[in-house]
Structure formats: structure tokens, C-alpha cells
Short mmCIF file of C-alpha atoms in Angstrom, two decimals:
data_model
loop_
_atom_site.label_atom_id
_atom_site.label_comp_id
_atom_site.label_asym_id
_atom_site.label_seq_id
_atom_site.Cartn_x
_atom_site.Cartn_y
_atom_site.Cartn_z
CA MET A 30 -19.91 14.10 13.62
CA SER A 31 -18.24 16.90 11.72
CA GLN A 32 -18.91 15.65 8.20
CA ALA A 33 -20.96 12.94 6.51
CA TYR A 34 -20.27 13.53 2.82
CA SER A 35 -23.81 14.82 2.35
CA ASP A 36 -22.59 17.81 0.34
CA SER A 37 -20.40 15.73 -1.97
CA SER A 38 -21.08 15.41 -5.69
CA PHE A 39 -20.29 11.72 -5.18
CA ALA A 40 -22.95 9.43 -3.69
CA ILE A 41 -20.73 7.92 -1.00
CA ARG A 42 -21.89 4.53 0.32
CA ALA A 43 -23.63 4.87 3.70
CA ASP A 44 -21.39 2.21 5.29
CA LEU A 45 -18.31 4.05 4.10
CA ALA A 46 -19.52 7.38 5.47
CA ALA A 47 -20.44 5.68 8.74
CA VAL A 48 -17.08 3.97 9.26
CA HIS A 49 -15.21 7.16 8.42
CA GLY A 50 -17.38 9.14 10.85
CA ALA A 51 -16.83 6.57 13.59
CA THR A 52 -13.10 6.53 12.88
CA VAL A 53 -12.81 10.28 13.26
CA GLU A 54 -14.89 10.24 16.45
CA SER A 55 -12.58 7.57 17.90
CA PHE A 56 -9.65 9.97 17.57
CA SER A 57 -11.20 12.21 20.23
CA ALA A 58 -12.26 9.44 22.62
CA PRO A 59 -10.17 7.87 25.41
CA GLY A 60 -8.07 5.03 24.10
CA THR A 61 -6.10 2.19 25.63
CA TRP A 62 -2.83 3.93 26.49
CA PHE A 63 -3.62 7.55 25.65
CA ASP A 64 -6.42 9.80 26.80
CA ALA A 65 -8.67 11.61 24.34
CA LYS A 66 -6.65 14.84 24.27
CA GLU A 67 -3.45 12.93 23.53
CA ARG A 68 -5.11 10.85 20.80
CA ARG A 69 -6.58 13.94 19.17
CA GLU A 70 -3.15 15.57 19.34
CA ILE A 71 -1.46 12.57 17.69
CA VAL A 72 -3.84 12.82 14.73
CA ALA A 73 -3.49 16.60 14.52
CA LEU A 74 0.32 16.27 14.56
CA SER A 75 0.19 13.64 11.84
CA ARG A 76 -1.80 16.01 9.67
CA ARG A 77 0.56 18.90 10.44
CA VAL A 78 3.71 16.96 9.53
CA ARG A 79 2.09 15.68 6.36
CA ALA A 80 1.11 19.23 5.40
CA GLU A 81 4.62 20.48 6.19
CA GLN A 82 6.18 17.72 4.09
CA GLY A 83 4.06 18.61 1.08
CA PHE A 84 1.44 15.88 1.40
CA GLU A 85 -1.75 17.59 0.36
CA ILE A 86 -4.73 17.50 2.72
CA GLN A 87 -7.87 19.01 1.24
CA ASP A 88 -8.71 22.31 3.04
CA TYR A 89 -6.09 21.62 5.73
CA THR A 90 -6.74 23.16 9.14
CA ASP A 91 -4.09 22.99 11.87
CA GLU A 92 -5.67 21.55 15.04
CA VAL A 93 -2.51 20.97 17.12
CA GLN A 94 -2.90 22.05 20.75
CA ASP A 95 0.70 21.53 21.97
CA ILE A 96 -0.14 18.74 24.40
CA ASP A 97 2.77 16.77 25.88
CA LEU A 98 3.33 13.30 24.45
CA PRO A 99 5.82 10.59 25.46
CA SER A 100 9.42 10.65 24.30
CA GLY A 101 9.73 9.48 20.72
CA ALA A 102 6.07 9.95 19.90
CA LEU A 103 6.61 12.84 17.48
CA LYS A 104 9.42 10.98 15.72
CA LEU A 105 7.14 7.99 15.24
CA ILE A 106 4.24 10.16 14.06
CA LYS A 107 6.49 11.79 11.45
CA MET A 108 7.90 8.53 10.16
CA VAL A 109 4.59 6.69 9.92
CA SER A 110 2.92 9.70 8.33
CA CYS A 111 5.54 10.51 5.72
CA GLU A 112 8.29 7.87 5.49
CA ALA A 113 6.92 4.58 6.73
CA GLU A 114 8.83 2.74 4.01
CA LYS A 115 12.08 3.68 5.79
CA ILE A 116 11.12 2.22 9.17
CA ASP A 117 13.17 -0.80 10.19
CA LYS A 118 13.52 -2.89 13.32
CA ASP A 119 16.36 -0.71 14.64
CA PHE A 120 14.05 2.32 14.52
CA TYR A 121 11.44 0.48 16.58
CA LEU A 122 13.98 -0.82 19.08
CA GLU A 123 15.52 2.63 19.50
CA LEU A 124 12.18 4.22 20.35
CA VAL A 125 11.31 1.44 22.78
CA SER A 126 14.73 1.55 24.45
CA ASN A 127 14.25 5.30 24.91
CA GLY A 128 11.03 4.84 26.82
CA LEU A 129 8.15 4.53 24.35
CA ARG A 130 6.25 1.39 25.33
CA PRO A 131 5.40 -1.12 22.59
CA GLU A 132 1.69 -0.69 23.28
CA GLN A 133 2.03 3.10 22.95
CA TYR A 134 3.96 2.55 19.70
CA VAL A 135 1.09 0.39 18.40
CA GLU A 136 -1.63 2.83 19.42
CA ILE A 137 0.18 5.70 17.68
CA VAL A 138 0.60 3.61 14.51
CA GLY A 139 -3.10 2.82 14.58
CA LEU A 140 -4.18 6.42 15.04
CA VAL A 141 -1.86 7.82 12.38
CA THR A 142 -2.61 5.19 9.76
CA ARG A 143 -6.37 5.39 10.23
CA ALA A 144 -6.15 9.17 9.92
CA VAL A 145 -4.07 8.85 6.76
CA SER A 146 -6.70 6.51 5.36
CA VAL A 147 -9.66 8.81 5.91
CA ASP A 148 -7.69 11.86 4.74
CA THR A 149 -6.55 10.01 1.61
CA PHE A 150 -10.11 9.09 0.76
CA CYS A 151 -11.27 12.69 1.14
CA ARG A 152 -8.40 14.11 -0.89
CA SER A 153 -8.84 11.49 -3.61
CA LEU A 154 -12.40 12.64 -4.19
CA GLY A 155 -11.81 16.35 -3.59
CA LEU A 156 -13.68 16.35 -0.28
CA SER A 157 -12.72 18.57 2.66
CA MET A 158 -10.83 16.94 5.52
CA TYR A 159 -12.82 15.85 8.56
CA LEU A 160 -12.37 18.31 11.41
CA LEU A 161 -11.61 16.73 14.76
CA VAL A 162 -14.30 16.94 17.43
CA ASP A 163 -13.56 18.07 20.98
CA ALA A 164 -11.79 15.53 23.18
CA LEU A 165 -14.02 13.54 25.50
CA ASP A 166 -13.38 13.04 29.19
CA GLY A 167 -12.25 9.70 30.56
CA GLU A 168 -9.15 7.67 31.26
CA PRO A 169 -7.33 5.21 29.00
CA SER A 170 -8.32 1.63 29.77
CA LYS A 171 -4.70 0.36 29.99
CA LYS A 172 -5.76 -3.20 29.26
CA LEU A 173 -2.90 -5.34 27.96
CA PRO A 174 -4.00 -8.60 26.27
CA ASP A 175 -2.43 -11.37 28.34
CA SER A 176 -1.90 -13.70 25.38
CA ALA A 177 0.08 -11.18 23.30
CA THR A 178 3.43 -12.54 22.22
CA ILE A 179 6.18 -11.94 19.68
CA ASP A 180 5.22 -13.91 16.59
CA HIS A 181 5.20 -12.42 13.06
CA ALA A 182 6.05 -8.77 13.79
CA TRP A 183 8.47 -6.73 15.89
CA VAL A 184 5.64 -5.83 18.21
CA PRO A 185 3.76 -8.45 20.26
CA ILE A 186 0.51 -9.64 18.68
CA ILE A 187 -2.43 -11.77 19.78
CA PRO A 188 -2.17 -15.09 17.90
CA ALA A 189 -5.37 -16.42 16.33
CA GLY A 190 -6.90 -19.64 17.67
CA PRO A 191 -6.39 -21.34 21.02
CA ARG A 192 -2.95 -19.77 21.59
CA GLY A 193 -4.62 -16.36 21.66
CA GLY A 194 -7.15 -17.35 24.30
CA ALA A 195 -9.96 -15.02 25.27
CA PRO A 196 -8.36 -11.90 23.72
CA ALA A 197 -8.19 -13.69 20.35
CA GLN A 198 -11.79 -14.81 20.60
CA ALA A 199 -12.88 -11.28 21.46
CA LEU A 200 -10.99 -9.72 18.58
CA TYR A 201 -11.09 -12.32 15.80
CA GLY A 202 -14.05 -14.53 16.75
CA GLU A 203 -13.79 -18.31 16.37
CA THR A 204 -11.49 -18.35 13.35
CA GLU A 205 -8.03 -19.91 13.63
CA PHE A 206 -6.62 -17.96 10.68
CA VAL A 207 -6.26 -14.21 10.57
CA ALA A 208 -4.18 -12.42 7.93
CA ASN A 209 -1.00 -11.17 9.55
CA ILE A 210 -1.88 -7.59 8.69
CA PHE A 211 -5.10 -7.73 10.71
CA SER A 212 -3.31 -8.99 13.81
CA ALA A 213 -0.54 -6.41 13.39
CA LEU A 214 -2.00 -3.94 15.90
CA SER A 215 -3.66 -6.51 18.17
CA LEU A 216 -1.51 -5.49 21.13
CA VAL A 217 -4.07 -2.68 21.27
CA PRO A 218 -7.24 -4.54 20.28
CA ASP A 219 -9.34 -1.40 19.75
CA GLU A 220 -6.87 -0.14 17.15
CA ALA A 221 -6.78 -3.53 15.42
CA SER A 222 -10.56 -3.55 15.41
CA GLY A 223 -10.68 -0.06 13.92
CA VAL A 224 -8.33 -1.13 11.13
CA MET A 225 -10.40 -4.24 10.42
CA GLN A 226 -13.59 -2.19 10.21
CA LEU A 227 -12.02 0.22 7.76
CA GLY A 228 -10.52 -2.65 5.76
CA GLN A 229 -13.79 -4.52 5.46
CA THR A 230 -15.61 -1.39 4.28
CA GLN A 231 -12.98 0.19 2.05
CA TYR A 232 -11.59 -3.01 0.54
CA VAL A 233 -13.11 -6.50 0.82
CA GLY A 234 -14.77 -8.23 3.76
CA ALA A 235 -13.21 -11.42 5.12
CA SER A 236 -16.02 -13.57 3.73
CA ASP A 237 -15.39 -12.26 0.21
CA PHE A 238 -11.61 -12.33 0.27
CA GLN A 239 -11.39 -15.43 -1.96
CA ASN A 240 -14.27 -14.29 -4.16
CA PHE A 241 -12.53 -12.99 -7.25
CA LYS A 242 -15.82 -11.93 -8.79
CA PHE A 243 -16.54 -9.64 -5.85
CA PHE A 244 -17.46 -6.06 -6.65
CA ARG A 245 -19.24 -3.20 -4.90
CA ASP A 246 -19.78 -1.25 -8.10
CA GLU A 247 -20.50 -3.01 -11.39
CA ASN A 248 -17.98 -0.78 -13.14
CA PHE A 249 -15.14 -1.59 -10.75
CA SER A 250 -14.10 -5.23 -10.88
CA ARG A 251 -12.02 -7.17 -8.37
CA ALA A 252 -9.14 -7.09 -10.88
CA GLN A 253 -9.36 -3.31 -11.08
CA LEU A 254 -9.53 -3.09 -7.29
CA GLU A 255 -6.40 -5.23 -6.91
CA LEU A 256 -4.61 -3.18 -9.58
CA VAL A 257 -5.12 0.01 -7.57
CA ALA A 258 -4.15 -1.78 -4.35
CA ALA A 259 -0.97 -3.17 -5.87
CA ARG A 260 0.04 0.19 -7.33
CA ILE A 261 -0.39 2.01 -4.02
CA SER A 262 1.53 -0.73 -2.19
CA ALA A 263 4.36 -0.57 -4.72
CA LEU A 264 4.55 3.21 -4.34
CA ASN A 265 4.68 2.72 -0.57
CA ASN A 266 7.51 0.16 -0.97
CA CYS A 267 5.46 -2.31 1.02
CA PHE A 268 6.73 -5.89 0.72
CA TYR A 269 3.70 -7.27 2.53
CA MET B 26 2.75 -1.98 -18.90
CA ASP B 27 0.07 -4.34 -20.25
CA THR B 28 -1.96 -5.50 -17.26
CA GLU B 29 -4.90 -6.88 -19.30
CA VAL B 30 -7.16 -5.00 -16.90
CA GLU B 31 -9.75 -2.72 -18.48
CA HIS B 32 -9.09 0.98 -17.88
CA ALA B 33 -5.75 0.15 -16.27
CA ASP B 34 -4.14 3.23 -17.76
CA ILE B 35 -6.41 5.73 -16.02
CA LEU B 36 -6.63 3.72 -12.79
CA LEU B 37 -2.84 3.61 -12.51
CA ALA B 38 -2.62 7.32 -13.28
CA TYR B 39 -5.25 8.03 -10.62
CA ALA B 40 -3.41 5.88 -8.05
CA ASP B 41 -0.15 7.65 -8.87
CA ALA B 42 -1.80 11.05 -8.44
CA ILE B 43 -3.37 10.00 -5.13
CA TYR B 44 0.04 8.93 -3.84
CA ALA B 45 1.83 12.03 -5.13
CA SER B 46 1.05 15.52 -3.95
CA ASP B 47 -0.06 17.07 -7.19
CA GLY B 48 -3.53 18.51 -6.91
CA GLU B 49 -3.86 19.34 -10.61
CA GLU B 50 -2.95 15.84 -11.71
CA LEU B 51 -5.27 14.36 -9.09
CA GLU B 52 -8.18 16.48 -10.31
CA LYS B 53 -7.44 15.56 -13.93
CA THR B 54 -7.13 11.81 -13.35
CA ARG B 55 -10.16 11.73 -11.05
CA ALA B 56 -12.22 13.37 -13.80
CA GLN B 57 -10.92 10.81 -16.32
CA VAL B 58 -11.86 7.86 -14.11
CA ARG B 59 -15.28 9.35 -13.41
CA LYS B 60 -15.97 10.03 -17.08
CA ARG B 61 -14.90 6.59 -18.32
CA MET B 62 -15.93 4.38 -15.39
CA GLY B 63 -18.54 6.36 -13.49
CA SER B 64 -18.88 7.90 -10.04
CA GLY B 65 -19.28 4.58 -8.22
CA ALA B 66 -16.05 3.19 -9.64
CA THR B 67 -14.24 6.41 -8.74
CA ILE B 68 -15.41 6.09 -5.13
CA GLU B 69 -14.28 2.46 -4.96
CA ALA B 70 -10.89 3.31 -6.44
CA ALA B 71 -10.47 6.07 -3.85
CA ALA B 72 -11.54 3.75 -1.03
CA THR B 73 -9.05 1.12 -2.18
CA ALA B 74 -6.23 3.65 -2.31
CA ALA B 75 -7.21 4.93 1.14
CA ASN B 76 -7.20 1.42 2.53
CA PHE B 77 -3.76 0.52 1.26
CA SER B 78 -2.34 3.88 2.34
CA MET B 79 -3.25 2.62 5.82
CA LEU B 80 -2.31 -1.06 5.58
CA ASP B 81 1.04 -0.43 3.89
CA ARG B 82 2.08 1.97 6.63
CA ILE B 83 1.03 -0.49 9.32
CA ALA B 84 2.94 -3.35 7.69
CA ASN B 85 6.06 -1.22 7.34
CA ALA B 86 5.82 0.27 10.84
CA VAL B 87 5.41 -2.92 12.87
CA GLY B 88 7.58 -5.25 10.80
CA ILE B 89 4.85 -7.61 9.77
CA GLN B 90 5.92 -10.77 7.93
CA ILE B 91 4.19 -11.99 4.78
CA GLU B 92 2.30 -15.28 5.27
CA SER B 93 4.67 -18.22 4.65
CA MET B 94 2.52 -19.66 1.85
CA ALA B 95 2.84 -16.40 -0.09
CA ILE B 96 6.64 -16.39 0.01
CA GLY B 97 6.88 -19.24 -2.49
CA GLN B 98 3.96 -18.05 -4.58
CA THR B 99 5.59 -14.68 -5.24
CA GLU B 100 9.21 -15.79 -5.62
CA ASP B 101 9.26 -15.79 -9.43
CA PHE B 102 8.37 -12.11 -9.86
CA ARG B 103 9.48 -10.34 -6.66
CA ASP B 104 13.06 -9.92 -7.78
CA GLU B 105 12.06 -8.78 -11.27
CA LEU B 106 9.80 -6.09 -9.85
CA GLY B 107 12.38 -4.93 -7.32
CA ILE B 108 10.18 -5.87 -4.38
CA ASN B 109 13.00 -7.77 -2.67
CA ASP B 110 14.89 -4.49 -2.40
CA TYR B 111 12.29 -2.81 -0.19
CA ILE B 112 13.46 -2.20 3.39
CA SER B 113 10.40 -4.09 4.59
CA ALA B 114 11.50 -7.20 2.67
CA ALA B 115 13.86 -7.92 5.55
CA ASN B 116 10.90 -8.64 7.81
CA SER B 117 9.89 -11.64 5.73
CA LEU B 118 13.14 -12.68 4.03
CA GLY B 119 15.51 -11.98 6.91
CA ASN B 120 18.04 -10.23 4.65
#
């Protein structure tokens, strides 16, 4: 791991440091539809376009290696990184009709958004960005969940409950209700899982979602947490 | 805006600075949050902002719909706050 917040003036929770470290390591490991070099490149490109567009990344280092990616990948990386609020269904359909597969689209969205999350945390506290580790060997698994279907998003998702079958059980457990946002990337279960792990550690775990007295720090109430969440979502023009 | 949430002023300023690319403002607001609310609260505010910087992009990028029960619950203030005008509103409202 390239960083563990040990030199920070903030005492970062161990679970937070661990999930961020695991997230960054996953960027350089083989994925579902991309190999490790391609995944690492997608994250490096996301950071480059953010830096070029004026989004600050603390102690930015360019790690792009000019590796070939599928048609439309760079366009998607740019939009998700910097202008996600402008993405509409036509944008998605155009990329897919030009050859980017829905599952590749989903894996790229997962990689970019998880990278944005870790980078945002670091910048918010004045911490240096995580450097990417070397890409591991290995092939993408190319496993498509057989129960994925169009439901509450443009991209296919695994429905919760019996309709989702074994893939739903593997990803969500026994529950029959999953918030739409946590099934959003389920066409690539590893990305959906990565998002859920970050969400449960950075925000609120599923078991505490309805607990309005929940807090991780006694000086930061649930109301204060939701205030910050709502402000960021409003700034991102996110209806959801 | 009166949110009736303690320290809302500095938390909103910190969230705004996190979203914007203004290092000086971010440093200033982070110091204010840390001074008034402590280091732990500052970390949690940063983690929350980081989380929604991820989730918002996902929701916008894959066209996720809001849960049907929330459509009715939010109807009375969405228009007032301009939320219905977001591009991503079309995913849930079909407009």
C-alpha cells in the first residue's frame, strides 16, 4: 500500500484507512472486463482530466502510461470525472452504439467514482493523493451476472430478492430490498461491492441507515452528516 | 439559510470549498471546522463529502431512478429548490 495516513495530523479511523487502501489496490488488480494495466490507466486518466480541468488533487502526480482503451472510454472518463451532472441517456446510448459494452461502461464508472471519492477525502483533509501501485498480472474474469436486467437504470442491474437469483444473493445477501444506488453498478458485482464498502465506511452502514441518532464522532451528528451530504449532492445536481 | 443544524454555516462553507477548486478557501474552512467541532468531526465531514462525490456521479452516470416511495415524500420541496430542473431528474420523473 502506498499510503496509510500514518503521517497525517488527523487520526484517521483504521477502517477508513483500510478501505481506502484496499480501494486503491483494486485499481491495479485485474477486474471483470479490464485487466490491471487498463484499470490503472482509467484511474490515472481520470486524475489527469480532473487536474487539467482545474479540479485540485493534492500533490498531483501524472501516472498515465498511454495504454489503449476501448472506443469511448476516454469520453466517459472525462464526463464522469468532471461533468457527470450533464450525462443523459442519449450519452450512454451513443457510447454503447459506438462499441463500448454496457459492462465496460459500468466498470469505468465504478473505477472513476471510487477514485474521485478517495481523492476527495485526501484533498478535503490536506493529505497527499494515493500513488497507484504497479499493475498486477492476470486476466479479467469476464463474468456477466445472468440475472442482470434493465430495471431502474439505463444499465442492466441485478434485482434484489428472488428475481436476482444467485448473483443477488452473492452481492446483497438475503435481503429483498437494496437501495437503488447500491445496485447501480451490479452489472459488475466487484465494482458494486467496492462502492458498498466505501459507502458503509464513509457514510452509514445499512444496519444504521434508519438510526437518526447514529454518529461516528460525538461532535458530528447524523443531522450534520446529512447536511454535508445534501449540500454536495445539490452542488453535483444529483436528483437521486 | 436557517437549517437549525448546529455549525451549519461552517459545514456548508467546508462542503462548498471541497466541491470547488479553491485551495485557500478549503484550508480556511477546514481549519474553522476543526477549531469549532474538532478533528474527528472534520474527518467525518470529509468522509461524507467523499462518499457523495462518488454516489452522485454514479447516480448521474447510470441513470438511476429514485425509489418510488421517495417521489411523493419529496414533491413539496423539489420544485422550490430547483431539483426538478436537474438533468438527472428525467431518470425518475420521465420529463
